Coordinates of C-alpha atoms in Angstrom, one line a residue:
M106 CA 99.7 190.9 65.3
A107 CA 96.9 192.6 67.2
R108 CA 94.5 189.9 68.5
K109 CA 91.0 191.1 69.4
T110 CA 87.7 189.5 70.2
R111 CA 84.0 190.0 69.2
D112 CA 82.6 189.9 72.8
N113 CA 78.9 190.0 71.7
I114 CA 79.1 186.9 69.4
R115 CA 79.2 183.2 70.3
N116 CA 79.5 180.5 67.6
V117 CA 78.5 177.1 68.8
A118 CA 77.7 173.7 67.3
I119 CA 75.2 171.2 68.8
I120 CA 76.6 167.7 68.8
A121 CA 74.4 164.7 69.6
H122 CA 73.6 161.1 68.6
V123 CA 70.6 160.5 66.4
D124 CA 67.3 161.2 68.2
H125 CA 68.8 162.6 71.4
G126 CA 66.8 165.8 71.0
K127 CA 69.2 168.5 69.5
T128 CA 66.8 169.8 66.9
T129 CA 64.0 170.0 69.5
L130 CA 66.4 171.9 71.8
V131 CA 67.1 174.4 69.0
D132 CA 63.4 174.8 68.4
A133 CA 62.9 175.8 72.1
M134 CA 65.9 178.2 72.0
L135 CA 64.4 179.9 68.9
H136 CA 61.0 180.3 70.5
Q137 CA 62.4 181.6 73.8
A138 CA 64.7 184.1 72.1
G139 CA 61.7 185.7 70.4
V140 CA 62.6 184.7 66.9
F141 CA 59.0 183.9 66.1
R142 CA 56.0 186.1 66.6
E143 CA 53.5 185.1 69.3
N144 CA 50.8 184.2 66.8
Q145 CA 53.2 182.7 64.2
Q146 CA 52.4 179.2 63.1
V147 CA 55.7 177.2 63.3
A148 CA 56.2 173.5 62.5
E149 CA 57.9 171.3 65.0
R150 CA 61.6 170.7 64.4
V151 CA 61.9 173.8 62.2
M152 CA 65.6 173.1 61.6
D153 CA 64.7 169.9 59.8
K154 CA 63.8 171.4 56.4
L155 CA 64.1 168.3 54.2
D156 CA 61.1 165.9 54.0
L157 CA 63.5 163.0 54.6
E158 CA 64.8 164.6 57.8
R159 CA 61.2 164.9 59.1
E160 CA 60.3 161.4 58.0
K161 CA 63.4 159.7 59.4
G162 CA 63.7 161.9 62.5
I163 CA 67.4 162.6 61.8
T164 CA 69.5 165.6 60.7
I165 CA 71.0 165.1 57.3
L166 CA 72.3 168.5 56.3
S167 CA 74.1 170.8 58.7
K168 CA 72.3 174.1 59.1
N169 CA 72.8 177.3 60.9
T170 CA 70.6 179.8 62.6
T171 CA 71.1 183.0 64.6
I172 CA 69.6 184.0 67.9
R173 CA 69.7 187.5 69.3
W174 CA 69.7 187.3 73.1
Q175 CA 70.1 190.4 75.3
D176 CA 71.8 192.4 72.5
N177 CA 74.1 189.5 71.9
I178 CA 74.4 187.1 68.9
I179 CA 74.4 183.3 69.2
N180 CA 75.1 181.5 65.9
I181 CA 74.0 177.9 66.3
L182 CA 75.0 175.1 63.9
D183 CA 72.8 171.9 63.9
T184 CA 75.1 169.1 62.9
P185 CA 74.1 165.6 61.7
G186 CA 74.5 162.9 64.3
H187 CA 75.2 160.0 61.9
A188 CA 78.8 159.2 60.9
D189 CA 77.7 158.7 57.3
F190 CA 77.3 162.5 57.1
G191 CA 80.7 163.1 58.7
G192 CA 81.7 165.3 55.8
Q193 CA 79.0 167.8 56.9
V194 CA 80.3 167.7 60.5
Q195 CA 84.0 168.1 59.8
R196 CA 83.7 171.3 57.8
V197 CA 81.1 173.2 59.9
L198 CA 83.0 172.7 63.1
R199 CA 85.6 175.0 61.6
M200 CA 83.0 177.9 62.0
V201 CA 82.5 177.6 65.8
D202 CA 84.5 178.1 69.0
G203 CA 82.5 175.8 71.3
C204 CA 80.1 172.9 71.3
L205 CA 77.0 171.7 73.2
L206 CA 77.4 168.0 73.7
L207 CA 73.8 166.8 74.0
V208 CA 73.4 163.4 75.7
D209 CA 70.3 161.4 76.4
A210 CA 69.8 160.9 80.2
S211 CA 69.1 157.2 79.7
E212 CA 71.1 156.1 76.7
G213 CA 74.3 158.0 77.4
P214 CA 76.9 158.7 74.8
L215 CA 76.6 156.6 71.7
P216 CA 78.9 156.0 68.7
Q217 CA 77.9 159.1 66.6
T218 CA 78.4 161.2 69.8
R219 CA 81.9 159.8 70.0
Y220 CA 82.6 160.4 66.3
V221 CA 81.6 164.1 66.2
L222 CA 83.0 164.9 69.6
S223 CA 86.4 163.5 68.6
N224 CA 86.4 166.1 65.7
A225 CA 85.4 168.9 68.0
L226 CA 88.0 168.1 70.7
E227 CA 90.7 167.8 68.1
L228 CA 89.9 171.3 66.9
G229 CA 90.2 172.6 70.5
L230 CA 86.5 173.5 70.9
S231 CA 85.2 174.3 74.4
P232 CA 82.5 171.8 75.3
I233 CA 79.4 172.2 77.4
V234 CA 77.6 169.0 78.3
V235 CA 73.8 169.0 78.2
I236 CA 72.0 166.1 79.7
N237 CA 68.7 166.0 78.0
K238 CA 65.4 164.1 78.6
I239 CA 65.9 164.2 82.4
D240 CA 62.2 163.5 82.7
R241 CA 62.6 159.9 81.4
P242 CA 61.6 157.3 83.9
D243 CA 64.7 155.3 83.1
A244 CA 67.1 158.2 83.4
R245 CA 70.5 157.3 85.0
I246 CA 72.0 160.8 85.1
G247 CA 75.0 160.0 87.4
Q248 CA 76.1 157.0 85.4
V249 CA 75.7 158.9 82.1
L250 CA 77.9 161.7 83.4
D251 CA 80.6 159.1 84.3
E252 CA 80.3 157.7 80.8
V253 CA 80.7 161.1 79.3
L254 CA 83.9 161.7 81.3
E255 CA 85.2 158.3 80.3
L256 CA 84.5 159.3 76.7
F257 CA 86.4 162.5 77.0
L258 CA 89.4 160.7 78.6
D259 CA 89.3 158.1 75.9
L260 CA 89.4 160.8 73.2
D261 CA 92.5 162.3 74.8
A262 CA 90.7 165.5 75.7
T263 CA 92.8 168.2 77.5
E264 CA 92.5 168.7 81.2
E265 CA 90.6 171.9 80.6
Q266 CA 88.1 170.1 78.2
C267 CA 87.6 167.4 80.8
H268 CA 86.4 170.0 83.4
F269 CA 83.3 170.6 81.3
P270 CA 80.3 172.5 82.7
V271 CA 77.0 170.6 82.9
V272 CA 73.4 171.7 82.4
Y273 CA 70.3 169.5 82.7
T274 CA 67.5 170.1 80.2
N275 CA 64.1 168.9 79.1
A276 CA 64.1 170.1 75.4
K277 CA 60.5 169.2 74.8
L278 CA 59.3 171.5 77.6
G279 CA 62.1 174.1 77.0
T280 CA 63.6 174.1 80.5
A281 CA 67.1 174.0 81.9
T282 CA 68.6 173.8 85.3
H283 CA 72.1 173.5 86.9
D284 CA 70.7 171.7 90.0
L285 CA 68.4 168.6 89.6
S286 CA 66.7 169.4 92.8
V287 CA 65.5 172.7 91.3
E288 CA 63.0 172.4 88.5
G289 CA 63.9 174.5 85.4
E290 CA 61.6 177.3 84.2
N291 CA 63.1 178.2 80.9
L292 CA 66.4 178.0 79.0
M293 CA 68.0 181.1 80.5
P294 CA 70.6 178.9 82.5
L295 CA 71.7 177.5 79.1
F296 CA 72.0 180.9 77.4
R297 CA 74.1 182.3 80.3
L298 CA 76.3 179.2 80.3
L299 CA 76.9 179.7 76.6
F300 CA 78.2 183.2 77.1
D301 CA 80.2 182.3 80.2
K302 CA 82.0 179.2 78.9
V303 CA 82.2 179.5 75.0
P304 CA 85.0 181.8 73.9
A305 CA 84.2 184.8 71.8
P306 CA 85.6 184.8 68.2
V307 CA 89.2 185.9 68.1
Y308 CA 90.6 187.7 65.0
D309 CA 93.8 189.6 63.9
D310 CA 93.0 193.2 63.6
E311 CA 95.8 193.8 61.1
A312 CA 95.0 190.8 58.8
P313 CA 93.2 191.1 55.5
L314 CA 89.8 189.4 54.7
Q315 CA 89.9 185.6 55.1
L316 CA 86.7 183.6 54.8
Q317 CA 86.6 179.8 54.1
I318 CA 83.6 178.3 52.3
T319 CA 82.2 175.5 54.4
T320 CA 78.7 175.0 53.0
L321 CA 77.2 175.6 49.6
D322 CA 73.7 176.5 48.6
Y323 CA 72.0 177.5 45.4
S324 CA 69.4 180.1 44.4
D325 CA 67.6 180.5 41.1
Y326 CA 68.0 184.2 41.4
V327 CA 71.6 184.8 42.4
G328 CA 73.2 181.4 41.6
R329 CA 75.7 179.6 43.8
I330 CA 75.8 180.8 47.5
G331 CA 78.8 180.2 49.7
I332 CA 78.5 180.1 53.5
G333 CA 81.3 180.5 56.0
R334 CA 82.7 182.3 59.0
I335 CA 84.9 185.4 58.5
A336 CA 88.2 184.5 60.2
N337 CA 89.7 188.0 59.8
G338 CA 89.0 191.3 58.2
T339 CA 85.7 192.6 56.8
I340 CA 83.7 192.0 53.6
N341 CA 81.4 194.4 51.8
Q342 CA 78.7 194.0 49.2
A343 CA 80.0 194.8 45.7
E344 CA 83.6 194.3 46.9
Q345 CA 86.2 192.8 44.6
V346 CA 87.7 189.7 46.3
M347 CA 90.2 186.9 45.5
L348 CA 89.0 183.3 45.4
I349 CA 91.8 180.8 46.2
K350 CA 90.8 177.3 45.2
N351 CA 91.9 174.1 47.0
D352 CA 94.3 173.4 44.2
G353 CA 96.0 176.8 44.7
S354 CA 94.5 178.5 41.6
R355 CA 93.2 182.0 42.0
A356 CA 90.5 184.1 40.4
Q357 CA 89.1 187.6 41.1
A358 CA 85.3 188.0 41.6
K359 CA 82.8 190.5 42.8
V360 CA 80.5 189.9 45.8
T361 CA 77.1 190.7 44.3
Q362 CA 75.0 189.7 47.4
L363 CA 75.9 189.5 51.0
Y364 CA 73.7 188.0 53.7
T365 CA 73.8 187.5 57.5
Y366 CA 71.3 185.5 59.5
E367 CA 68.3 186.5 61.6
G368 CA 66.7 183.4 63.1
L369 CA 66.2 181.0 60.2
A370 CA 66.2 183.6 57.5
R371 CA 68.9 185.2 55.5
V372 CA 68.8 189.0 55.4
D373 CA 70.7 191.4 53.1
A374 CA 73.8 193.1 54.6
K375 CA 76.1 195.8 53.4
S376 CA 79.1 194.7 55.4
A377 CA 80.1 192.0 57.9
W378 CA 83.1 191.7 60.2
A379 CA 85.3 189.0 61.7
G380 CA 83.5 186.3 63.8
E381 CA 80.3 186.5 61.8
I382 CA 78.8 183.7 59.8
V383 CA 77.7 185.0 56.3
A384 CA 76.5 183.9 53.0
L385 CA 77.7 185.5 49.7
A386 CA 76.8 185.2 46.0
G387 CA 78.5 186.3 42.8
V388 CA 81.7 184.4 43.3
E389 CA 81.6 181.7 40.5
N390 CA 83.1 178.2 40.9
M391 CA 83.1 178.3 44.7
D392 CA 83.8 174.9 46.2
I393 CA 83.9 173.6 49.8
G394 CA 87.2 174.6 51.4
D395 CA 88.0 177.5 49.1
T396 CA 89.2 180.8 50.7
V397 CA 87.7 184.2 49.8
T398 CA 90.3 186.8 50.6
S399 CA 91.6 190.2 49.8
V400 CA 92.8 191.1 46.3
L401 CA 95.6 193.3 47.6
D402 CA 96.9 190.8 50.2
P403 CA 95.6 187.3 49.4
R404 CA 96.1 184.7 52.2
P405 CA 94.6 181.2 52.0
L406 CA 93.4 179.4 55.0
P407 CA 94.4 175.7 55.7
P408 CA 92.4 173.2 53.7
L409 CA 89.5 171.3 55.3
K410 CA 90.1 167.7 56.4
I411 CA 87.4 165.3 55.2
D412 CA 87.2 161.6 55.9
E413 CA 88.0 159.4 52.9
P414 CA 85.1 157.4 51.3
T415 CA 85.0 153.8 52.4
L416 CA 82.2 152.5 50.1
E417 CA 81.2 152.7 46.4
M418 CA 78.0 152.1 44.4
V419 CA 77.4 152.2 40.7
F420 CA 74.5 154.4 39.5
S421 CA 73.5 153.5 35.9
V422 CA 70.7 154.2 33.5
N423 CA 67.6 152.0 33.9
T424 CA 67.6 149.3 31.3
S425 CA 64.6 147.2 32.4
P426 CA 61.5 146.7 30.1
F427 CA 59.7 149.2 32.2
A428 CA 62.3 152.0 31.8
G429 CA 60.9 155.5 31.2
R430 CA 57.3 154.7 32.3
E431 CA 57.5 156.4 35.7
G432 CA 60.5 158.8 35.8
K433 CA 61.0 162.3 34.5
Y434 CA 64.8 162.2 34.2
V435 CA 65.9 158.9 32.7
T436 CA 69.0 159.5 30.5
T437 CA 72.6 159.0 31.4
R438 CA 73.4 162.7 30.9
Q439 CA 70.6 163.7 33.3
I440 CA 71.8 161.3 36.0
R441 CA 75.4 162.5 35.5
D442 CA 74.4 166.2 35.8
R443 CA 72.5 165.5 39.0
L444 CA 75.4 163.5 40.6
F445 CA 78.0 166.1 39.8
K446 CA 75.6 168.8 41.2
E447 CA 75.5 166.8 44.4
I448 CA 79.2 166.6 44.9
Q449 CA 79.6 170.4 44.5
G450 CA 77.9 170.8 47.9
N451 CA 79.0 167.5 49.5
P452 CA 82.8 166.9 49.5
A453 CA 82.3 163.6 51.3
L454 CA 81.1 162.2 48.0
R455 CA 83.1 161.5 44.8
V456 CA 81.8 160.5 41.4
E457 CA 83.7 158.8 38.5
D458 CA 82.8 157.2 35.2
A459 CA 82.2 153.5 35.5
E460 CA 84.3 151.5 33.1
N461 CA 82.6 149.1 30.7
M462 CA 79.1 150.3 31.5
D463 CA 76.7 153.2 31.1
G464 CA 76.9 154.5 34.6
Y465 CA 78.9 156.2 37.4
R466 CA 80.8 155.1 40.5
V467 CA 79.7 157.1 43.5
Y468 CA 82.1 156.9 46.5
G469 CA 80.8 157.7 50.0
R470 CA 80.9 157.0 53.7
G471 CA 78.2 154.4 54.2
E472 CA 74.9 152.8 53.1
L473 CA 72.7 155.4 54.8
Q474 CA 74.4 158.3 53.0
M475 CA 74.0 156.5 49.7
A476 CA 70.3 155.6 50.4
I477 CA 69.6 159.3 51.3
L478 CA 71.1 160.4 48.0
I479 CA 69.1 157.8 46.0
E480 CA 65.9 158.6 47.8
T481 CA 66.4 162.3 47.2
M482 CA 67.0 161.8 43.4
R483 CA 64.0 159.4 43.2
R484 CA 61.7 162.1 44.7
E485 CA 63.0 164.6 42.2
G486 CA 61.8 162.4 39.4
Y487 CA 65.0 160.4 38.5
E488 CA 64.9 156.8 37.4
M489 CA 68.0 154.6 37.5
N490 CA 69.6 151.3 38.5
V491 CA 72.0 151.0 41.5
G492 CA 74.3 148.2 42.3
R493 CA 75.3 146.6 45.5
P494 CA 77.5 148.6 47.8
R495 CA 81.2 147.6 47.7
V496 CA 83.8 148.3 50.3
L497 CA 86.9 150.2 49.2
F498 CA 90.2 148.3 49.8
K499 CA 93.7 149.9 49.9
T500 CA 97.2 148.6 49.9
V501 CA 99.6 149.6 52.7
N502 CA 103.2 148.3 52.7
G503 CA 102.2 145.6 50.3
K504 CA 99.3 144.4 52.4
R505 CA 95.6 144.6 51.3
M506 CA 93.7 146.6 53.9
E507 CA 90.0 147.1 54.5
P508 CA 87.9 149.5 56.7
Y509 CA 86.8 148.3 60.1
E510 CA 83.9 149.6 62.1
S511 CA 83.1 149.7 65.8
V512 CA 79.5 148.5 66.3
L513 CA 77.5 149.2 69.4
I514 CA 74.3 147.3 69.9
D515 CA 71.6 147.7 72.7
C516 CA 69.2 144.7 72.9
P517 CA 67.2 142.6 75.3
E518 CA 69.5 140.2 77.1
E519 CA 67.8 137.1 75.5
F520 CA 69.1 138.1 72.0
V521 CA 72.8 138.6 73.0
G522 CA 73.6 135.0 71.9
V523 CA 72.1 135.1 68.5
I524 CA 73.7 138.6 67.8
T525 CA 77.1 137.4 68.9
S526 CA 76.8 134.3 66.6
T527 CA 75.6 136.3 63.6
L528 CA 78.3 138.9 63.8
G529 CA 80.9 136.2 64.5
M530 CA 80.0 134.6 61.2
R531 CA 80.8 138.0 59.6
R532 CA 84.1 138.2 61.3
G533 CA 82.9 140.4 64.1
R534 CA 84.7 140.3 67.5
M535 CA 83.1 141.4 70.7
T536 CA 85.3 143.9 72.7
H537 CA 83.0 145.0 75.4
M538 CA 79.7 144.0 77.1
T539 CA 77.8 146.0 79.8
D540 CA 74.7 144.7 81.6
H541 CA 72.7 147.7 83.0
A542 CA 70.6 145.3 85.1
T543 CA 67.5 146.5 83.4
G544 CA 67.0 143.6 81.1
W545 CA 69.0 145.3 78.3
V546 CA 72.6 144.6 77.4
R547 CA 75.0 146.9 75.5
T548 CA 77.7 145.1 73.4
T549 CA 80.5 146.5 71.3
F550 CA 82.0 144.7 68.3
E551 CA 84.8 145.4 65.9
I552 CA 83.9 144.1 62.5
P553 CA 85.0 144.6 58.8
M554 CA 82.7 147.0 57.0
R555 CA 82.0 144.1 54.5
G556 CA 80.3 142.3 57.4
L557 CA 78.0 145.2 58.0
I558 CA 76.5 145.4 54.5
G559 CA 73.0 144.1 54.7
I560 CA 73.2 143.3 58.5
R561 CA 70.5 145.8 59.8
P562 CA 67.4 144.1 58.5
I563 CA 68.8 140.7 59.6
M564 CA 69.5 142.2 63.1
L565 CA 66.0 143.6 63.4
T566 CA 64.4 140.3 62.3
M567 CA 66.5 138.3 64.8
T568 CA 65.6 140.6 67.7
R569 CA 62.0 141.2 66.8
G570 CA 62.7 144.8 66.0
T571 CA 64.1 145.7 69.4
A572 CA 67.8 146.0 68.7
I573 CA 69.4 149.5 68.5
M574 CA 72.5 149.4 66.3
N575 CA 75.1 152.1 65.7
S576 CA 78.4 152.0 64.0
Q577 CA 81.5 154.2 63.6
F578 CA 84.6 154.0 61.4
L579 CA 87.7 152.7 63.2
D580 CA 90.6 152.2 60.9
Y581 CA 92.0 150.1 58.1
R582 CA 93.2 146.6 58.9
P583 CA 94.5 143.6 56.9
V584 CA 91.9 141.6 55.0
E585 CA 91.0 138.4 56.7
G586 CA 89.2 135.9 54.4
E587 CA 85.7 135.8 53.1
V588 CA 82.7 137.3 54.9
T589 CA 79.4 135.4 54.9
Q590 CA 76.7 137.3 53.0
R591 CA 73.1 136.4 52.0
A592 CA 72.6 132.7 52.5
N593 CA 69.6 132.2 50.3
G594 CA 69.0 132.5 46.5
V595 CA 66.1 134.4 44.9
L596 CA 63.0 133.7 42.9
I597 CA 63.3 135.1 39.4
A598 CA 60.4 135.8 37.0
D599 CA 60.8 134.0 33.6
R600 CA 58.5 136.3 31.6
E601 CA 56.7 139.6 31.5
G602 CA 53.1 139.8 32.8
R603 CA 50.9 140.4 35.8
V604 CA 51.3 138.3 39.0
T605 CA 48.4 135.9 39.6
A606 CA 47.1 134.5 42.9
Y607 CA 47.1 131.1 41.3
A608 CA 50.9 131.2 40.6
L609 CA 51.7 132.7 44.1
N610 CA 49.7 129.9 45.8
S611 CA 51.9 127.2 44.3
L612 CA 55.1 129.2 45.0
Q613 CA 54.6 129.9 48.7
D614 CA 56.4 126.8 49.7
R615 CA 59.4 127.8 47.7
G616 CA 60.2 130.9 49.7
E617 CA 59.1 134.4 50.6
V618 CA 57.6 136.6 47.9
F619 CA 58.1 140.4 47.4
V620 CA 55.1 141.0 45.1
A621 CA 51.4 141.0 45.4
P622 CA 48.7 139.6 42.9
G623 CA 48.3 142.1 40.1
T624 CA 51.9 143.4 40.2
Q625 CA 53.5 143.9 36.8
V626 CA 56.8 141.9 36.5
Y627 CA 59.3 141.3 33.7
E628 CA 61.8 138.6 32.8
G629 CA 64.7 138.7 35.1
M630 CA 62.9 140.6 37.9
V631 CA 63.5 139.3 41.4
C632 CA 60.1 138.4 42.9
G633 CA 61.1 136.7 46.2
E634 CA 63.7 135.0 48.3
N635 CA 64.2 131.3 47.8
S636 CA 64.2 129.0 50.8
R637 CA 67.4 127.4 49.5
D638 CA 70.8 128.7 48.5
N639 CA 70.2 128.6 44.7
D640 CA 68.4 131.0 42.4
L641 CA 65.1 129.6 41.0
V642 CA 63.4 130.8 37.8
V643 CA 59.6 130.7 38.2
N644 CA 56.5 131.5 36.2
I645 CA 54.8 133.9 38.6
V646 CA 52.2 135.1 36.0
R647 CA 50.7 131.6 35.4
E648 CA 47.0 131.5 35.1
K649 CA 44.5 128.7 35.8
K650 CA 43.2 127.4 32.5
L651 CA 39.4 127.7 32.1
T652 CA 37.4 124.8 30.9
N653 CA 33.7 124.2 30.5
M654 CA 33.9 121.1 32.8
R655 CA 34.2 123.1 36.1
A656 CA 31.2 123.4 38.4
S657 CA 30.3 126.8 39.8
G658 CA 32.0 127.4 43.1
S659 CA 34.7 124.7 42.6
D660 CA 37.6 127.2 42.4
E661 CA 39.7 127.5 45.5
N662 CA 39.9 130.6 47.6
Y663 CA 43.7 131.0 47.8
K664 CA 45.2 131.9 51.2
I665 CA 48.3 133.8 50.2
A666 CA 50.8 135.2 52.7
P667 CA 51.2 139.0 52.4
P668 CA 54.3 140.0 50.4
R669 CA 57.4 141.2 52.2
P670 CA 57.7 145.0 51.5
M671 CA 61.2 146.2 50.6
S672 CA 62.3 149.7 51.6
L673 CA 65.1 151.3 49.6
E674 CA 67.6 150.7 52.4
E675 CA 66.5 147.0 52.7
A676 CA 66.7 146.5 48.9
I677 CA 70.2 147.9 48.7
A678 CA 71.3 145.7 51.6
F679 CA 69.6 142.6 50.1
I680 CA 71.0 142.4 46.6
N681 CA 74.1 140.4 45.6
D682 CA 76.8 141.4 43.2
D683 CA 74.9 140.1 40.1
E684 CA 71.7 142.0 41.1
L685 CA 70.5 145.6 40.8
V686 CA 67.9 147.8 42.4
E687 CA 65.6 149.6 39.9
V688 CA 64.6 152.9 41.4
T689 CA 61.8 155.1 40.0
P690 CA 59.7 157.8 41.5
E691 CA 56.9 155.3 42.1
S692 CA 58.6 151.9 42.5
I693 CA 61.5 150.0 43.9
R694 CA 62.2 146.7 42.1
L695 CA 64.9 144.1 42.4
R696 CA 66.3 142.6 39.3
K697 CA 69.2 140.5 37.9
M698 CA 71.9 142.4 36.2
H699 CA 71.4 140.1 33.1
L700 CA 67.7 139.7 32.5
S701 CA 67.5 136.6 30.4
E702 CA 68.5 133.2 31.8
E703 CA 70.8 132.5 28.8
A704 CA 72.7 135.8 29.5
R705 CA 73.1 134.9 33.1
K706 CA 74.6 131.5 32.3
Q707 CA 77.1 133.1 29.9
A708 CA 78.1 135.7 32.5
A709 CA 78.6 132.9 35.0
K710 CA 80.8 131.0 32.5
R711 CA 82.9 134.1 31.9
A712 CA 83.3 134.7 35.6
A713 CA 84.4 131.1 36.2
A714 CA 86.9 131.3 33.4
A715 CA 88.3 134.6 34.7
T716 CA 89.0 133.1 38.2
A717 CA 90.4 129.8 36.8

């Protein structure tokens, strides 16, 4: 075996918690490397291509870009920071030899930092620690560096990994420095550190072509596109290759198009060599984890390890009286095709037919991942019903086990008591508390995933919107009794019609409403939250009867509280097992699974008989 290196190439991933500035740093690196013309108009956060990424300020899809610096090539992979998108992270880390661990100079390493870093260290990647936002007035750089070292030790990093190099940056200004007493001028210290500390790609000079598909894309012109790093050998356009599937099956194919990367764009290439990240088309039925290899000497690469799903939701066709009014794709077949298209590029999701109903079970890592998928489909014109997220249990040695999460919460110190009480009711147990003497306290809890469903809006309400909450999967543990969920019942419309101010005025004392005057409702639609623990059927379209006995000006001017708006994430978190969220391109409605009151009573009797 003849081991060689590509000394002019560095493949590196950027790892960071949500909103710590990694996409902003990539922007600055692209600009300073001359990827854009001087007069070129470029949007901020150019790596965030999806509308949802720009709106939410998070990275959802892992993406790669190539920077040419002093005749060298730096391939940068922007990885999602949220654990719900861990499937993206785990596969793209296979394409790199090092990582930039980007940490906020004030907040320090947070749960998603821990999650992604643990994957990187396990793969033996060489880390560089980047302390970002050093201009923050509340920066505590020395303490943050100590916390980073503690994190490395806690993750069983090797001695070499624990001696990580450090660079201090202000990504917004595009500056970096090794010494805090010397103000940075540009990102040259970071570029140099990348080439000094990240290993060059190593390959076997005598091995045949080996390329593992880690990301999928699609083009209307060339079809499915597979993206991956060439581990060994070379690949040429129009070459015959062997595709070895995850299940071991094999098929020959021809590479019709081959691309490399220049900045953010793909460019045609005739050939590519070991160590390069390429995209190829023409190989049908490519899936994540498949190996493209030589026809004469086919050698598969080890399969990718992806976290198992911990949550499921049912997606079904919309059956409300308003079905088909607002959506473009409304049939079961159209929903099915879209879901199966999604799992082709996202191995962290699974889809199965749902028994006894016209829908599909979608398995994923968390509520946010599901909400992103639903919102994406909604914007594409899909209309459907989705059920309440359910945790996936499993049996180990005869014991029923459930997933547990580690939850880290930053909040003002006056809210620690109410947070501890609320999570305690959901079987959460505090494991750590740190007071930074700034008026803010950081607490860590271990809690069943069941207890986290629907907790975020409650937490924000209790802390007046100040709490910052992050979670990470821990392990499976024995199930311990029931978990308290939504305490209150709901207000249910008893007929179809248009909501009136007259009806809302008389219902305000009953609870909090979700609809405004003039909103169209139907029988079985959830219109508000009851102030008590039972469901209440109400006439929310009732009008004031007109008579010829009223004097002019005798009508009341109703003072109605504004309705409580429901985002998609809040709606999914709010519903109970017997409720659904109706999602259309224009509306998000809550409804009962059984629309008529009689049908709900019969379903309750059947459920009671089944448990008796």
